[in-house]
mmCIF file of C-alpha atoms in Angstrom:
data_model
loop_
_atom_site.group_PDB
_atom_site.id
_atom_site.type_symbol
_atom_site.label_atom_id
_atom_site.label_comp_id
_atom_site.label_asym_id
_atom_site.label_seq_id
_atom_site.Cartn_x
_atom_site.Cartn_y
_atom_site.Cartn_z
ATOM 1 C CA MET A 2 68.328 -42.057 1.255
ATOM 2 C CA ALA A 3 70.879 -39.930 -0.527
ATOM 3 C CA TYR A 4 74.419 -38.882 0.323
ATOM 4 C CA PHE A 5 75.783 -35.362 0.079
ATOM 5 C CA HIS A 6 79.170 -33.722 0.544
ATOM 6 C CA LEU A 7 79.025 -30.378 2.335
ATOM 7 C CA LYS A 8 82.060 -28.118 2.226
ATOM 8 C CA LEU A 9 82.232 -25.287 4.735
ATOM 9 C CA VAL A 10 84.277 -22.476 3.209
ATOM 10 C CA PRO A 11 85.664 -20.031 5.794
ATOM 11 C CA PRO A 12 85.641 -16.254 5.398
ATOM 12 C CA ARG A 13 89.373 -16.096 4.514
ATOM 13 C CA PRO A 14 92.228 -18.477 3.636
ATOM 14 C CA SER A 15 94.064 -17.816 6.926
ATOM 15 C CA PHE A 16 91.154 -19.154 9.018
ATOM 16 C CA PRO A 17 91.291 -20.764 11.638
ATOM 17 C CA HIS A 18 94.801 -19.571 12.467
ATOM 18 C CA ASP A 19 93.622 -15.987 12.945
ATOM 19 C CA ALA A 20 90.078 -16.680 14.164
ATOM 20 C CA THR A 21 88.387 -14.043 16.276
ATOM 21 C CA GLU A 22 86.673 -14.832 19.578
ATOM 22 C CA GLU A 23 83.309 -14.413 17.847
ATOM 23 C CA GLU A 24 84.301 -16.881 15.111
ATOM 24 C CA MET A 25 85.570 -19.410 17.651
ATOM 25 C CA ALA A 26 82.333 -19.163 19.631
ATOM 26 C CA ALA A 27 80.375 -19.777 16.416
ATOM 27 C CA MET A 28 82.656 -22.731 15.599
ATOM 28 C CA GLN A 29 81.910 -24.273 19.006
ATOM 29 C CA GLN A 30 78.188 -24.049 18.217
ATOM 30 C CA HIS A 31 78.931 -25.463 14.765
ATOM 31 C CA ALA A 32 80.724 -28.467 16.301
ATOM 32 C CA ALA A 33 77.852 -29.099 18.741
ATOM 33 C CA TYR A 34 75.332 -28.896 15.874
ATOM 34 C CA TRP A 35 77.177 -31.489 13.796
ATOM 35 C CA ARG A 36 77.854 -33.701 16.814
ATOM 36 C CA GLU A 37 74.068 -33.876 17.321
ATOM 37 C CA HIS A 38 73.595 -34.895 13.691
ATOM 38 C CA ALA A 39 76.370 -37.487 13.950
ATOM 39 C CA ASN A 40 74.726 -38.961 17.047
ATOM 40 C CA ALA A 41 71.368 -39.018 15.234
ATOM 41 C CA GLY A 42 72.950 -40.836 12.270
ATOM 42 C CA THR A 43 72.401 -38.072 9.695
ATOM 43 C CA ALA A 44 76.032 -36.993 9.576
ATOM 44 C CA ILE A 45 78.357 -39.840 8.610
ATOM 45 C CA VAL A 46 81.599 -37.887 9.061
ATOM 46 C CA VAL A 47 82.355 -34.253 9.880
ATOM 47 C CA GLY A 48 85.649 -32.478 10.410
ATOM 48 C CA PRO A 49 88.203 -29.894 9.383
ATOM 49 C CA VAL A 50 90.577 -30.323 6.449
ATOM 50 C CA PHE A 51 93.909 -28.511 6.475
ATOM 51 C CA ALA A 52 94.607 -28.397 2.754
ATOM 52 C CA PRO A 53 97.581 -26.564 1.238
ATOM 53 C CA GLY A 54 96.691 -22.892 1.062
ATOM 54 C CA ALA A 55 93.487 -22.971 3.108
ATOM 55 C CA ALA A 56 91.488 -24.949 5.617
ATOM 56 C CA PHE A 57 87.832 -25.877 5.162
ATOM 57 C CA GLY A 58 85.229 -28.089 6.786
ATOM 58 C CA VAL A 59 83.717 -31.240 5.363
ATOM 59 C CA ALA A 60 80.605 -33.228 6.182
ATOM 60 C CA ILE A 61 79.200 -36.310 4.501
ATOM 61 C CA ILE A 62 75.513 -36.654 5.280
ATOM 62 C CA ASP A 63 72.722 -39.151 4.642
ATOM 63 C CA VAL A 64 69.371 -37.438 3.994
ATOM 64 C CA GLU A 65 66.290 -37.960 1.825
ATOM 65 C CA HIS A 66 67.050 -35.428 -0.933
ATOM 66 C CA ALA A 67 68.942 -32.290 -1.957
ATOM 67 C CA ASP A 68 66.465 -29.947 -0.261
ATOM 68 C CA ALA A 69 67.072 -31.727 3.057
ATOM 69 C CA ALA A 70 70.836 -31.387 2.578
ATOM 70 C CA LYS A 71 70.448 -27.665 1.893
ATOM 71 C CA SER A 72 68.206 -27.202 4.930
ATOM 72 C CA LEU A 73 70.678 -29.022 7.150
ATOM 73 C CA GLY A 74 73.595 -26.971 5.840
ATOM 74 C CA ASP A 75 71.721 -23.677 6.009
ATOM 75 C CA ALA A 76 70.848 -24.294 9.681
ATOM 76 C CA ASP A 77 74.528 -24.566 10.683
ATOM 77 C CA PRO A 78 75.091 -22.015 13.469
ATOM 78 C CA VAL A 79 78.336 -20.782 11.915
ATOM 79 C CA LEU A 80 76.418 -19.783 8.774
ATOM 80 C CA LEU A 81 73.594 -18.245 10.783
ATOM 81 C CA ALA A 82 76.139 -16.123 12.686
ATOM 82 C CA GLY A 83 76.703 -14.058 9.535
ATOM 83 C CA LEU A 84 80.503 -14.136 9.768
ATOM 84 C CA GLY A 85 81.244 -14.752 6.087
ATOM 85 C CA PHE A 86 81.234 -18.555 6.018
ATOM 86 C CA ARG A 87 79.505 -20.271 3.124
ATOM 87 C CA ILE A 88 78.608 -23.826 2.243
ATOM 88 C CA GLU A 89 78.919 -25.794 -0.991
ATOM 89 C CA ILE A 90 76.761 -28.906 -1.387
ATOM 90 C CA SER A 91 77.405 -31.724 -3.850
ATOM 91 C CA PRO A 92 75.535 -35.024 -4.297
ATOM 92 C CA MET A 93 77.411 -38.288 -3.828
ATOM 93 C CA PRO A 94 75.848 -41.188 -5.751
ATOM 94 C CA SER A 95 77.365 -43.850 -3.469
ATOM 95 C CA LEU A 96 79.745 -44.477 -0.586
ATOM 96 C CA ILE A 97 82.159 -47.237 0.262
ATOM 97 C CA LEU A 98 82.638 -47.576 4.022
ATOM 98 C CA ARG A 99 84.933 -49.847 5.939
ATOM 99 C CA SER A 100 82.842 -52.477 7.667
ATOM 100 C CA SER A 101 83.429 -51.217 11.228
ATOM 101 C CA VAL A 102 82.092 -47.789 10.234
ATOM 102 C CA ALA A 103 79.119 -49.311 8.436
ATOM 103 C CA GLY A 104 78.106 -51.141 11.603
ATOM 104 C CA ILE A 105 79.326 -54.543 10.459
ATOM 105 C CA PRO A 106 81.729 -56.296 12.829
ATOM 106 C CA SER A 107 85.182 -56.612 11.288
ATOM 107 C CA ASN A 108 85.227 -60.392 11.824
ATOM 108 C CA SER A 109 82.017 -61.049 9.845
#
């Protein structure tokens, strides 16, 4: 398996504070999509980041290869909605997880 960092870049720096109804509906589909992948074990962590100057989304995924990461990102409903979102994908050679996240009891 391989790990990848996906960054969801919104259509403008002021998003989500000025999101339209259409964008919010697409974001709800986006959240459901990634929740499915988290439940399936493909997505390790997914969520918004409120960085200085602009918010963006982040996902860390565990897939076979870069093409699978691209396919997963490209199928995100918020990208398919054609609202100006884009995704940046970067490989991650390794991860360090706290034991409770990695499925290892904390008292082991």
